[in-house]
Coordinates of C-alpha atoms and ligand atoms in Angstrom, one line a residue:
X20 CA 31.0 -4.8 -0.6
X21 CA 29.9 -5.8 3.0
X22 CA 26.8 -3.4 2.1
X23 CA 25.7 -4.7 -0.7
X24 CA 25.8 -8.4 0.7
X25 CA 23.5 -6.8 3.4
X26 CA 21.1 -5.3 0.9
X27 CA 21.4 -8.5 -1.0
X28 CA 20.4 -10.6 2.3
X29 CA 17.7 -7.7 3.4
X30 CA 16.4 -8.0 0.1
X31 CA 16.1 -11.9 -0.1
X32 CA 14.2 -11.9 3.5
X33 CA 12.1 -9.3 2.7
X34 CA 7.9 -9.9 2.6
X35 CA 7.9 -8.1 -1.5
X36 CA 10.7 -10.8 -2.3
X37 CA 8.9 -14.5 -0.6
X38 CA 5.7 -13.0 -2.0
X39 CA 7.5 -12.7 -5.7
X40 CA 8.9 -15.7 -5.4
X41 CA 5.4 -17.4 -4.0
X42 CA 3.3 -16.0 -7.2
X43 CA 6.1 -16.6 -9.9
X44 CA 6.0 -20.4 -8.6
X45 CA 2.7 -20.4 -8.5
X46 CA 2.4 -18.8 -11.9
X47 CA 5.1 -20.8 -12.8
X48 CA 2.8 -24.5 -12.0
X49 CA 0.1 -23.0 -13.3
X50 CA 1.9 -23.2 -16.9
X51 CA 2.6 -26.0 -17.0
X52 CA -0.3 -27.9 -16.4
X53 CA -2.2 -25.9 -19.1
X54 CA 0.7 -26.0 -21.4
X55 CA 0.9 -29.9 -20.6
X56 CA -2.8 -30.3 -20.8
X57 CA -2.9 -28.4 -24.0
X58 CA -0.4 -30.6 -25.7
X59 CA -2.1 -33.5 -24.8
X60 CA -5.6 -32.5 -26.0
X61 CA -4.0 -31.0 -29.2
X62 CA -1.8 -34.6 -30.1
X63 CA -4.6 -36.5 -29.0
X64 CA -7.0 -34.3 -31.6
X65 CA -4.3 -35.0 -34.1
X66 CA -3.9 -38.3 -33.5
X67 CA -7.4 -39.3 -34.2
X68 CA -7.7 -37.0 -37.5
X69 CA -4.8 -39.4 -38.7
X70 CA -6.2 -42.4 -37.7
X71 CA -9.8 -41.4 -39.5
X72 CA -7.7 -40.4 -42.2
X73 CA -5.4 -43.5 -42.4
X74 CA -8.7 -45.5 -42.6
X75 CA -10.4 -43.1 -45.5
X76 CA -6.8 -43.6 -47.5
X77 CA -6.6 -47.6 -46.8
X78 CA -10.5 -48.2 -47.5
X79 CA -9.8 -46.1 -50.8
X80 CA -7.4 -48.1 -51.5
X81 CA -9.0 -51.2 -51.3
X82 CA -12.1 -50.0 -53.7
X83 CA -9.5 -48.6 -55.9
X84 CA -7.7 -52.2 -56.3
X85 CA -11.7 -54.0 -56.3
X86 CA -12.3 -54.1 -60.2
X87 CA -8.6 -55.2 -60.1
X88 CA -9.2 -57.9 -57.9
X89 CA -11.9 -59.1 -59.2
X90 CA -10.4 -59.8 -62.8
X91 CA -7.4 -60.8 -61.2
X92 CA -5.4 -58.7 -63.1
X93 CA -2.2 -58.8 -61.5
X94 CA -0.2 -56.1 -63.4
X95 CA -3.0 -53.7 -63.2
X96 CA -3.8 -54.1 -59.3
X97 CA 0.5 -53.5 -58.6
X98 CA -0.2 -50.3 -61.1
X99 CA -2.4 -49.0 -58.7
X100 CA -0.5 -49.8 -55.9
X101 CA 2.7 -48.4 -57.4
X102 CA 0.7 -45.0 -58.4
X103 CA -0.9 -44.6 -55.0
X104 CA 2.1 -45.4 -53.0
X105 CA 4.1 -43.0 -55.0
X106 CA 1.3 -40.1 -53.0
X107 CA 3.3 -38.0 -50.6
X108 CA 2.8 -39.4 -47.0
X109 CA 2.3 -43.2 -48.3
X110 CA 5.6 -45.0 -47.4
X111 CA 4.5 -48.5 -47.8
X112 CA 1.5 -50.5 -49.2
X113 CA 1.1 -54.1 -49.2
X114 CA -1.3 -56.9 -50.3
X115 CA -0.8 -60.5 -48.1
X116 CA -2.5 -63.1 -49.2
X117 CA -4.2 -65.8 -46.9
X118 CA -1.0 -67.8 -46.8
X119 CA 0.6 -64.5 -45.6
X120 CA 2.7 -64.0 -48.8
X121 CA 3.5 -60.3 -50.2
X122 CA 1.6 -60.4 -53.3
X123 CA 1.4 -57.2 -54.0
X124 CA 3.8 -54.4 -52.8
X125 CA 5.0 -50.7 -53.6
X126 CA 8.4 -52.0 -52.6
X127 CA 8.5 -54.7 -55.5
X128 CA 11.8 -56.4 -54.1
X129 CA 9.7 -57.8 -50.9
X130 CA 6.9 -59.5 -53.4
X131 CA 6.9 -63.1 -52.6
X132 CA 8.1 -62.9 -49.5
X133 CA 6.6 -64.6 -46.9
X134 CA 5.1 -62.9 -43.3
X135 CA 5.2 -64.8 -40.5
X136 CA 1.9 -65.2 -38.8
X137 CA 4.1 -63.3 -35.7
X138 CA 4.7 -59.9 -37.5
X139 CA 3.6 -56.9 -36.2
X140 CA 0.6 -56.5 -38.8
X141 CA -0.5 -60.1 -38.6
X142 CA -0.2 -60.5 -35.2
X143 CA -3.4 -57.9 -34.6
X144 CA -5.8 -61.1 -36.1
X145 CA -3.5 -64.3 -35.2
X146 CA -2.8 -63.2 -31.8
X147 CA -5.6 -66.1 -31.5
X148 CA -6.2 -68.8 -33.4
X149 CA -8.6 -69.3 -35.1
X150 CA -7.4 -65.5 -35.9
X151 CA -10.1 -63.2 -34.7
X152 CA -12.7 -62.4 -37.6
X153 CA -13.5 -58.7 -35.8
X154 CA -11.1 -56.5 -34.6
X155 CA -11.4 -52.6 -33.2
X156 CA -10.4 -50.4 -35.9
X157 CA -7.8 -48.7 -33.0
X158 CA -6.2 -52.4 -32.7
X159 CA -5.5 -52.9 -36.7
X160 CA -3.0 -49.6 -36.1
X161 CA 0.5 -49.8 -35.0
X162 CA 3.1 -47.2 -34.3
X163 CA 6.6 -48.6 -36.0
X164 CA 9.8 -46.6 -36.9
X165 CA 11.4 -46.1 -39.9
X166 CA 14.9 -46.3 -40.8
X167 CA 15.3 -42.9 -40.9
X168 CA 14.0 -42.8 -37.2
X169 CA 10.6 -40.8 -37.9
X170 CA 7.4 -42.9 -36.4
X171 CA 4.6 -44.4 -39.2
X172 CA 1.4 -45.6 -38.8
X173 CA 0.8 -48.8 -39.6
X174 CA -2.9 -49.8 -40.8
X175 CA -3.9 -53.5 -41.7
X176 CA -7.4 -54.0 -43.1
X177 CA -8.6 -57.4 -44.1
X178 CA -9.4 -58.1 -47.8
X179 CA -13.4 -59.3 -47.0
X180 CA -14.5 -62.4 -49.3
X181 CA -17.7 -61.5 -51.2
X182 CA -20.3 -63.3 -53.3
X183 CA -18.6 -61.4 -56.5
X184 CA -15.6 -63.0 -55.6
X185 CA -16.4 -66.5 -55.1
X186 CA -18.4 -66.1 -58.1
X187 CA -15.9 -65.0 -60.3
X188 CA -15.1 -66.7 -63.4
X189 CA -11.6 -67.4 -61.9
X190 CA -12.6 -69.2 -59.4
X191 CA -9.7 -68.5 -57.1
X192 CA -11.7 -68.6 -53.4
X193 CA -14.0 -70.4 -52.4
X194 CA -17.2 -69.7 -50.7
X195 CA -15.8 -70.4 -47.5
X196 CA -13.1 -68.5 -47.5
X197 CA -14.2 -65.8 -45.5
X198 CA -11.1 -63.4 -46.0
X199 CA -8.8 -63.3 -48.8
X200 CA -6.0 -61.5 -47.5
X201 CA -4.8 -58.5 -46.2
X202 CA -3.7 -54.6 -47.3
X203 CA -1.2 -53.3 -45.0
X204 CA -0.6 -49.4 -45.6
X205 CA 2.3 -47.6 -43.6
X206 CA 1.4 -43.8 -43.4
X207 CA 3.9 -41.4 -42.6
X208 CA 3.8 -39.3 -39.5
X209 CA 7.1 -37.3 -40.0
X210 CA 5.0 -33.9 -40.9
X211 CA 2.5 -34.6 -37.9
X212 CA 5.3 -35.1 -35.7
X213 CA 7.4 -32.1 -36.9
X214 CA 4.4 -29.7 -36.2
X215 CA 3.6 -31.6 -32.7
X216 CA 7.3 -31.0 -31.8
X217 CA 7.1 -27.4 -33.2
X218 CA 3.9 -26.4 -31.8
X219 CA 5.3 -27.7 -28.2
X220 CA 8.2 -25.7 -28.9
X221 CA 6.3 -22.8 -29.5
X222 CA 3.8 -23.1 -26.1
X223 CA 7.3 -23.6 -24.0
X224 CA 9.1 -20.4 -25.4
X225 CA 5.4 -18.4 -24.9
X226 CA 5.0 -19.4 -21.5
X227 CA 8.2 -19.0 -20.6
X228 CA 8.2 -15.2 -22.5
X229 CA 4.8 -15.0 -20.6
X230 CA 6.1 -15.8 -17.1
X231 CA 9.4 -13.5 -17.7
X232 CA 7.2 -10.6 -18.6
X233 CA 4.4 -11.2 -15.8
X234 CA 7.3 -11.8 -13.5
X235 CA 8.6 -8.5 -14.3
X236 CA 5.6 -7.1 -14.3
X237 CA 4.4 -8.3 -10.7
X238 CA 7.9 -8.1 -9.5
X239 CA 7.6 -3.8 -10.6
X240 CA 4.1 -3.5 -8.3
X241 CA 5.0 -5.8 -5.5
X242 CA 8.4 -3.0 -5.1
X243 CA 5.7 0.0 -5.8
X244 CA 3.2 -1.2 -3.8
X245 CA 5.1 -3.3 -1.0
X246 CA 8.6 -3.4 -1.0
X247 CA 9.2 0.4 -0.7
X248 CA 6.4 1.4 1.1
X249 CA 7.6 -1.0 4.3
X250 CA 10.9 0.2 3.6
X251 CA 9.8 3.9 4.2
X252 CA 7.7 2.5 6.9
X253 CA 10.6 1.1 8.6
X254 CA 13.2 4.3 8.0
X255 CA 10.1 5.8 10.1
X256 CA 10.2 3.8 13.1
X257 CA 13.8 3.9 13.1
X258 CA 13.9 7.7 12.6
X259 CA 11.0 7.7 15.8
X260 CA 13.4 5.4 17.6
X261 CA 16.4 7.6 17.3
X262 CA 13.7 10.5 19.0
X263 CA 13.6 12.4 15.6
X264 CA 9.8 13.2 15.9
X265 CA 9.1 15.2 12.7
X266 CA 10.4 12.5 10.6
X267 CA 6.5 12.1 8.4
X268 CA 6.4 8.6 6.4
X269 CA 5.6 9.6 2.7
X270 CA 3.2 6.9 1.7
X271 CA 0.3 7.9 0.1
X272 CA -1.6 5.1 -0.8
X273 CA -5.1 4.3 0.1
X274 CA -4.6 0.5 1.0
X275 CA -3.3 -0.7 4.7
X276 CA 0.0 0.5 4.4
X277 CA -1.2 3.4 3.4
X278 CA -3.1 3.5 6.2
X279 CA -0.9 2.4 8.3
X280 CA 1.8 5.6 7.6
X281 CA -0.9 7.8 7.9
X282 CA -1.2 6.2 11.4
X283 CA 2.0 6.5 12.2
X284 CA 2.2 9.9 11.3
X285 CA -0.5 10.6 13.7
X286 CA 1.2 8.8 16.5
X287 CA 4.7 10.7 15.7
X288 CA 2.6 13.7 16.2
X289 CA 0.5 13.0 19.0
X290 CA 4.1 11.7 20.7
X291 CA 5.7 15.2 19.2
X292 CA 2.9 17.1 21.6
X293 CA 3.2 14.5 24.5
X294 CA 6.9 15.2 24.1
X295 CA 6.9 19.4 23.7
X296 CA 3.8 19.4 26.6
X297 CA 5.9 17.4 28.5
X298 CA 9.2 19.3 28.4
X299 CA 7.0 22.5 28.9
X300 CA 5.6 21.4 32.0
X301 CA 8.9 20.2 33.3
X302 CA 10.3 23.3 32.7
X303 CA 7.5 25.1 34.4
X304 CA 7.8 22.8 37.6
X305 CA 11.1 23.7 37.6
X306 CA 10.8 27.5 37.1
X307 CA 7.7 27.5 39.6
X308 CA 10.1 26.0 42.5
X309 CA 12.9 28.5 41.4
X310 CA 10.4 31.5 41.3
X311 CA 9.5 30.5 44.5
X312 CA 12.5 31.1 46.2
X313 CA 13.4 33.6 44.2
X314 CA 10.4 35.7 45.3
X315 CA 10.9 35.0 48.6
X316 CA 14.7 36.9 48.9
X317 CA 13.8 39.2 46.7
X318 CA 10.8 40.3 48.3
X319 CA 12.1 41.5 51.1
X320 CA 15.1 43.6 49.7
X321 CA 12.6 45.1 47.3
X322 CA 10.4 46.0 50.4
X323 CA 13.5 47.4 51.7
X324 CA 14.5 49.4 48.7
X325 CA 10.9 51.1 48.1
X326 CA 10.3 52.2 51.8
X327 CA 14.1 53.5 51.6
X328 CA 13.2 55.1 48.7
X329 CA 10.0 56.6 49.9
X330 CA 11.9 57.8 53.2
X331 CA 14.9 59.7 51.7
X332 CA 13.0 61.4 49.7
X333 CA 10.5 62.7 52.8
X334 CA 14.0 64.0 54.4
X335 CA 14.7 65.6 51.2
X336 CA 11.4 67.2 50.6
X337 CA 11.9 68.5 54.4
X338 CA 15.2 69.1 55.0
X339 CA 16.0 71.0 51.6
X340 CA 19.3 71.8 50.3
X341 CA 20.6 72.6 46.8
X342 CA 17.4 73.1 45.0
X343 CA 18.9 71.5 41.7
X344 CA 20.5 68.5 43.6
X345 CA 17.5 68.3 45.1
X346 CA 15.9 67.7 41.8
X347 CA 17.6 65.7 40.2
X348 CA 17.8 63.0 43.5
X349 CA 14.1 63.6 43.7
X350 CA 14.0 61.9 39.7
X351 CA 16.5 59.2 41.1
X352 CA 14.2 58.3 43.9
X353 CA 11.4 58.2 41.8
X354 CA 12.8 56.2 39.1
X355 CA 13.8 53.3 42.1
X356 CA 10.6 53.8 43.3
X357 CA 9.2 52.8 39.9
X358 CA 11.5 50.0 39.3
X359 CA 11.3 48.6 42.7
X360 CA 7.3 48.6 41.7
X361 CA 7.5 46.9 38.5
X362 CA 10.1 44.5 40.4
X363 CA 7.1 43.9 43.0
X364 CA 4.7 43.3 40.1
X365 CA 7.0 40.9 38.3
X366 CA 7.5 39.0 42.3
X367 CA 3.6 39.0 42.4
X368 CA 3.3 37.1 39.2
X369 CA 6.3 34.8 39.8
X370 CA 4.2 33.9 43.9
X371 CA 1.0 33.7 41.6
X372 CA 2.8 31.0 38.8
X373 CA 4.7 29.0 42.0
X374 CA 1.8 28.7 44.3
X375 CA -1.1 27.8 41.9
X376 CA -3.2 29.0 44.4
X377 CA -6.9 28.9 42.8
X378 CA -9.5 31.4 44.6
X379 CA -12.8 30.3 44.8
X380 CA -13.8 27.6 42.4
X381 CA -17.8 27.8 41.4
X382 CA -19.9 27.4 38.5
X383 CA -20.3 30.5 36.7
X384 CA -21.7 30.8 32.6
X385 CA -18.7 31.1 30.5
X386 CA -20.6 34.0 28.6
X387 CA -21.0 35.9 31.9
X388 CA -16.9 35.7 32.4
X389 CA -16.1 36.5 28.9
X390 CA -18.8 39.6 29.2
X391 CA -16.6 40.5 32.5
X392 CA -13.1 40.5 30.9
X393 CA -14.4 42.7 27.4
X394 CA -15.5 45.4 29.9
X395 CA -11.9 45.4 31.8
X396 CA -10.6 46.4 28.3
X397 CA -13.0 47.6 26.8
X398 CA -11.7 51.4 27.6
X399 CA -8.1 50.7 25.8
X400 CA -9.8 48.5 22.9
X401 CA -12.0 52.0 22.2
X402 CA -8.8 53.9 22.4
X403 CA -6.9 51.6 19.8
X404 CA -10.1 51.6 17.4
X405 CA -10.4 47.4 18.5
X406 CA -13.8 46.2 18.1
X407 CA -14.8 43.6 19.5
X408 CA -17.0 40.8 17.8
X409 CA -19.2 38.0 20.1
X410 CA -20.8 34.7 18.9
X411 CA -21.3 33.7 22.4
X412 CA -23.5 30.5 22.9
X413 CA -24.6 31.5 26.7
X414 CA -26.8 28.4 26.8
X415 CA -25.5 25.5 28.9
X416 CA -22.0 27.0 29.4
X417 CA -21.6 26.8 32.8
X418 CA -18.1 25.9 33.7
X419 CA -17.0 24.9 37.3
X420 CA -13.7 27.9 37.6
X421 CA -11.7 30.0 39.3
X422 CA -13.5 32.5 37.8
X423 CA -10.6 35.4 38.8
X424 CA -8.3 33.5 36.9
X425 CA -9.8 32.2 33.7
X426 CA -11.3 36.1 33.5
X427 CA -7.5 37.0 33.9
X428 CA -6.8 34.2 31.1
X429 CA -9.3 36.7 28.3
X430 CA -8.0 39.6 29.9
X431 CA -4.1 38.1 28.7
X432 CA -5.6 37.1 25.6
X433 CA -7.6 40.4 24.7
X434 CA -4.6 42.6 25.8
X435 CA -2.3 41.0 23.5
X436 CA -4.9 41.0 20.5
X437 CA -5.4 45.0 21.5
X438 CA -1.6 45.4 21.3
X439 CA -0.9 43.5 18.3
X440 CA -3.3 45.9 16.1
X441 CA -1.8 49.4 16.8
X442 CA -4.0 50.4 13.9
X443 CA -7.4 49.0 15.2
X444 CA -9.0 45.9 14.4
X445 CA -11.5 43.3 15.3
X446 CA -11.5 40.6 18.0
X447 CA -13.4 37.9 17.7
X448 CA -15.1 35.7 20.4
X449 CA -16.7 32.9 20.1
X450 CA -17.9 30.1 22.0
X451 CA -19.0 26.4 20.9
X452 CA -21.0 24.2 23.8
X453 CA -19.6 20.3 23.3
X454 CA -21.1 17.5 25.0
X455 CA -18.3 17.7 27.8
X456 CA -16.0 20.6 26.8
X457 CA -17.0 24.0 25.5
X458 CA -14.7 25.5 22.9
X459 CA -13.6 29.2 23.5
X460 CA -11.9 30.6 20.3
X461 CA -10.5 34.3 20.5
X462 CA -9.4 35.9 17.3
X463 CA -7.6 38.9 16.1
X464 CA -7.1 40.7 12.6
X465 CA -3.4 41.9 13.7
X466 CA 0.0 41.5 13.1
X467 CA -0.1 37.7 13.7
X468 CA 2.8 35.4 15.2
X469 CA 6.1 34.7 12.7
X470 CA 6.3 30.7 12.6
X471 CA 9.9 31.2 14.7
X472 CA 9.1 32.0 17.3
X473 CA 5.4 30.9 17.4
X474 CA 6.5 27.4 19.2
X475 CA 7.8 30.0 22.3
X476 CA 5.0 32.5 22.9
X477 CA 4.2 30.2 26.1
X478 CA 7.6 30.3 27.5
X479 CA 7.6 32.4 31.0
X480 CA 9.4 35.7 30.1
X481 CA 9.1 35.4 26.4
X482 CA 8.2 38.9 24.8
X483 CA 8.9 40.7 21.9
X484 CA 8.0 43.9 23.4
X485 CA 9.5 45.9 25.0
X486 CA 11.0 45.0 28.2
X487 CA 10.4 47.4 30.5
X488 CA 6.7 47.0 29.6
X489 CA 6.2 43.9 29.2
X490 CA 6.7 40.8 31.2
X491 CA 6.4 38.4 29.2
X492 CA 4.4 36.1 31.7
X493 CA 1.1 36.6 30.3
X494 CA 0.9 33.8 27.9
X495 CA 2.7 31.8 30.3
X496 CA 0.0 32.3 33.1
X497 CA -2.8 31.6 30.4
X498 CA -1.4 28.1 29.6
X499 CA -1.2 27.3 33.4
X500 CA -4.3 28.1 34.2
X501 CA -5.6 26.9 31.6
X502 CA -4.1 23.3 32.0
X503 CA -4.8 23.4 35.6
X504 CA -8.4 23.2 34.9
X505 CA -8.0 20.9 32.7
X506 CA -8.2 22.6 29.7
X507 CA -6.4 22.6 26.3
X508 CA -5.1 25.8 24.4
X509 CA -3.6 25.8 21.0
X510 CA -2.3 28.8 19.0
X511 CA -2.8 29.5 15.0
X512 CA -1.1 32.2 13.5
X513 CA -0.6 33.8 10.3
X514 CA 1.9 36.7 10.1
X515 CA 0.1 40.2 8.9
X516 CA -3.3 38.3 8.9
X517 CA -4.3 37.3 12.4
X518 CA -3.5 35.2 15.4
X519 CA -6.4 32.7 16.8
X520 CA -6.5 31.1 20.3
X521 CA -8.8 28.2 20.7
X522 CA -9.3 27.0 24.4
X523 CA -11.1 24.2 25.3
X524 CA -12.3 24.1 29.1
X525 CA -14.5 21.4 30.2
X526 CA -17.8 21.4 31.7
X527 CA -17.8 19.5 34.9
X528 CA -15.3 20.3 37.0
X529 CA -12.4 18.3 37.4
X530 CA -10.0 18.1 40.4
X531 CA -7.7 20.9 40.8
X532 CA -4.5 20.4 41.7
Ligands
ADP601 N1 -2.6 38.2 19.6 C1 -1.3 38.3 19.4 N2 -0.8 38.8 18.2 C2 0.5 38.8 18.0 N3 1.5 38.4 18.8 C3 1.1 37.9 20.0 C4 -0.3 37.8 20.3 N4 -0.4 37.3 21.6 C5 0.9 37.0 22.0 N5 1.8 37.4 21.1 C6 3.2 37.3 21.1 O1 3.6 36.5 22.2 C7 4.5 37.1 23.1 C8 4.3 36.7 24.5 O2 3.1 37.2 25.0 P1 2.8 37.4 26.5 O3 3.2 36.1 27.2 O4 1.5 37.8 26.8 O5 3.9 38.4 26.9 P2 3.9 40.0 26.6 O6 2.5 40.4 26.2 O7 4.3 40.5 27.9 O8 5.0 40.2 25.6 C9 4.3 38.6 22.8 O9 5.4 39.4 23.1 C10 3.9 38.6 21.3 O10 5.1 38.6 20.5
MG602 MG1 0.8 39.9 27.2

């Protein structure tokens, strides 16, 4: 419950969510000012059609009733006016005469009946008086309500007095006269407003189906493209905060966040090596201080043992005795003669790894070192069936070295090649001259490195051989001397296809610790 609240509160804070809610508003204003607008241009448009129409139907009207008038033919003239007003859309048509009287009317019970000059109709021309003689045609319309609460339009157009009128044989107007009366036609606007109302209906319920379905729309990519790629982005930099460095963010993208894993991914990396190079040298510091004591007691015991060793068997050799025991303490001494050698060898590496001690530093071509440690091996690479293979740049290589050691560092590197290809092989050197640094790569077509244990190859006494040949420092000793001229190795490997070293060693020469 407490969880989901969280999520709930996570979710409404969240950049996707403010920048839904920003574009649905947005979207949201935007609707309604063209859905407003729209319905104002579109009952405007209307509204005019029915006005130029209300004037077509009242000037029809008028010429229809003309002949009518003229004759003064009473019954005929309310004919007309009862057939016309019987027309769908017509709910009232009236005649006034000058004195304002209904003479004429589709509603026959308001004949006779008097206006005042105050109605609605009248008052468009006696708002003055003398009443106006022109008025707009927009000012002789009026909006009114029926009973049955729909609007109408109201039209009033004067009755104009004419020279066939005053000449008439009736003689009803004079020549003054200069209108006769009035013809008031009320129009419906009940279908008008029906489809107004229905067509506003419509607009609402289409932008409102529009908004839901662009909202749901925009709200789908803002969680693909925002929402969960900052959430995997932050599961990252918590996972890098709780020191899990192979946590990889899985954004793949090619926009900014996108980027921005990628980024990330790099710097978890680049912090994973920091980290592992780091711990590495640490934990050499640490063994070169122990190594160094360590050599030092064990040194002298060892010395100890061997001369021992070397001086019983003298007395043995000269004293004689029991030719079989004799023998067989003869083996014994020679096998802790052997051991307390190897145990010298292993001392003399440990001194070498504590003391750092460089030889003489000078600048010396790289090929010329590289040409120096193939011959050293060259005799057990021909025994194995190893060939060597050189794409040796020897132009501007000079590097600034111990050169004992970093020819001991090939030496390392070409021994373990020759040993991992009991079957023969190739070996591969090449060298690449960069602007600052000169790339050294040193390849091999043997058994290759499983991915286990490929991470601990470095490690001081890490072999896979066996033990009483191997030391397991080699590797160790490369890295060192390696970093200590501030150089770079790295280690590919590919089990049953090959292993490849690439060492980078600068130029110049950089201070030596
Ligand atoms: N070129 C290579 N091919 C296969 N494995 C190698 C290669 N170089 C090093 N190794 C592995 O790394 C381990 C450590 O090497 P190293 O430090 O030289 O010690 P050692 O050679 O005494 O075993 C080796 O035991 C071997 O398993
Ligand atoms: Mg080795």
């Amino acid at each position: 419950m407490t969880k989901g609240l969280d999520r709930l509160k996570g979710l409404s804070t969240s950049v996707g969510t403010k920048l839904f809610i920003i574009l649905i508003l947005l979207l949201a204003f935007a609707f309604v000012v063209i859905v407003y607008y729209n319905i104002n241009t579109y009952t405007n448009h209307l509204h005019q059609n029915v006005l130029k129409n209300a004037v077509q139907v009242s000037n029809i009207i008028k010429s229809a009733c003309y002949y009518s008038m003229l004759k003064n033919d009473r019954e005929s003239l309310q004919s007309i006016i009862m057939s016309v007003g019987s027309q769908e859309g017509i709910d009232g048509i009236r005649i006034y005469n000058r004195e304002g009287i209904i003479s004429f009317s589709k509603d026959k019970g308001e004949i006779h009946h008097v206006a005042d000059k105050r109605a609605e109709q009248c008052y468009v021309c006696h708002r003055e008086e003398p009443a106006k003689g022109l008025v707009p045609t927009k000012d002789l319309t009026r909006i009114l309500t029926s009973p049955e609460g729909y609007r109408q339009l109201g039209l009033v157009n004067p009755i104009e007095n004419s020279p066939e009128c005053y000449n008439a044989p009736c003689h009803a107007h004079s020549k003054e006269q200069k209108k006769l009366g009035l013809l008031d036609v009320k129009l419906s606007l009940k279908s008008i407003d029906e489809e107004i109302s229905a067509t506003r209906k419509r607009m609402v319920v289409y932008s409102v189906a529009l908004i839901l379905f662009t909202a749901l729309l925009k709200g789908g990519f803002i969680v693909l493209l925002v929402h969960k790629p900052i959430k995997k982005l932050i599961k990252g930099v918590k996972e890098v905060a709780k020191l899990n460095l192979d946590y990889k963010v899985d954004v793949k993208s090619n926009d900014e966040l996108g980027i921005l894993a990628n980024s990330f991914n790099e710097m978890t990396k680049e912090l994973k090596n920091a980290q592992s190079h780091l711990v590495f040298s640490e934990r050499m510091a640490s063994l070169g201080k122990i190594s160094a004591s360590v050599a030092h007691e064990i040194n002298n015991p060892l010395s100890g043992i061997l001369s021992y060793a070397k001086l019983t068997s003298r007395i043995l050799e000269e004293n004689g005795a029991d030719p079989e025991k004799i023998k067989i303490a003869l083996e014994n001494l020679k096998f802790i003669s052997e051991e307390s050698k190897r145990c010298g060898e292993i001392v003399k590496n440990l001194l070498l790894f504590s003391k750092k001690t460089f030889g003489t530093i000078k600048g010396e071509h790289l090929s010329t070192l590289i040409e120096n440690s193939i011959r050293l091996v060259e005799h057990s690479a021909k025994l194995q069936k190893v060939k060597f293979v050189k794409e040796i740049d020897g132009e501007n290589d000079i590097v600034v070295v111990d050169t004992g050691a970093i020819e001991q560092v090939f030496v390392d590197l070409f021994i373990n090649a020759i040993e991992a290809m009991p079957n023969g092989g190739l070996i591969k050197v090449s060298t690449k001259n960069g602007k600052d640094d000169i790339m050294i790569t040193v390849e091999d077509t043997g058994c290759g490195i499983p991915e286990d244990i490929l991470p601990r190859i470095f490690e001081p006494f890490f072999t896979t051989k066996d033990a009483k040949k191997s030391t397991g420092l080699g590797l160790c000793m490369v890295y060192t001397i390696i970093e200590d001229h501030g150089g770079k190795i790295e280690v590919f490997s590919k089990v049953n296809e090959g292993t490849k070293f690439v060492i980078t060693l600068p130029r110049l020469s950089k201070k030596l610790s």
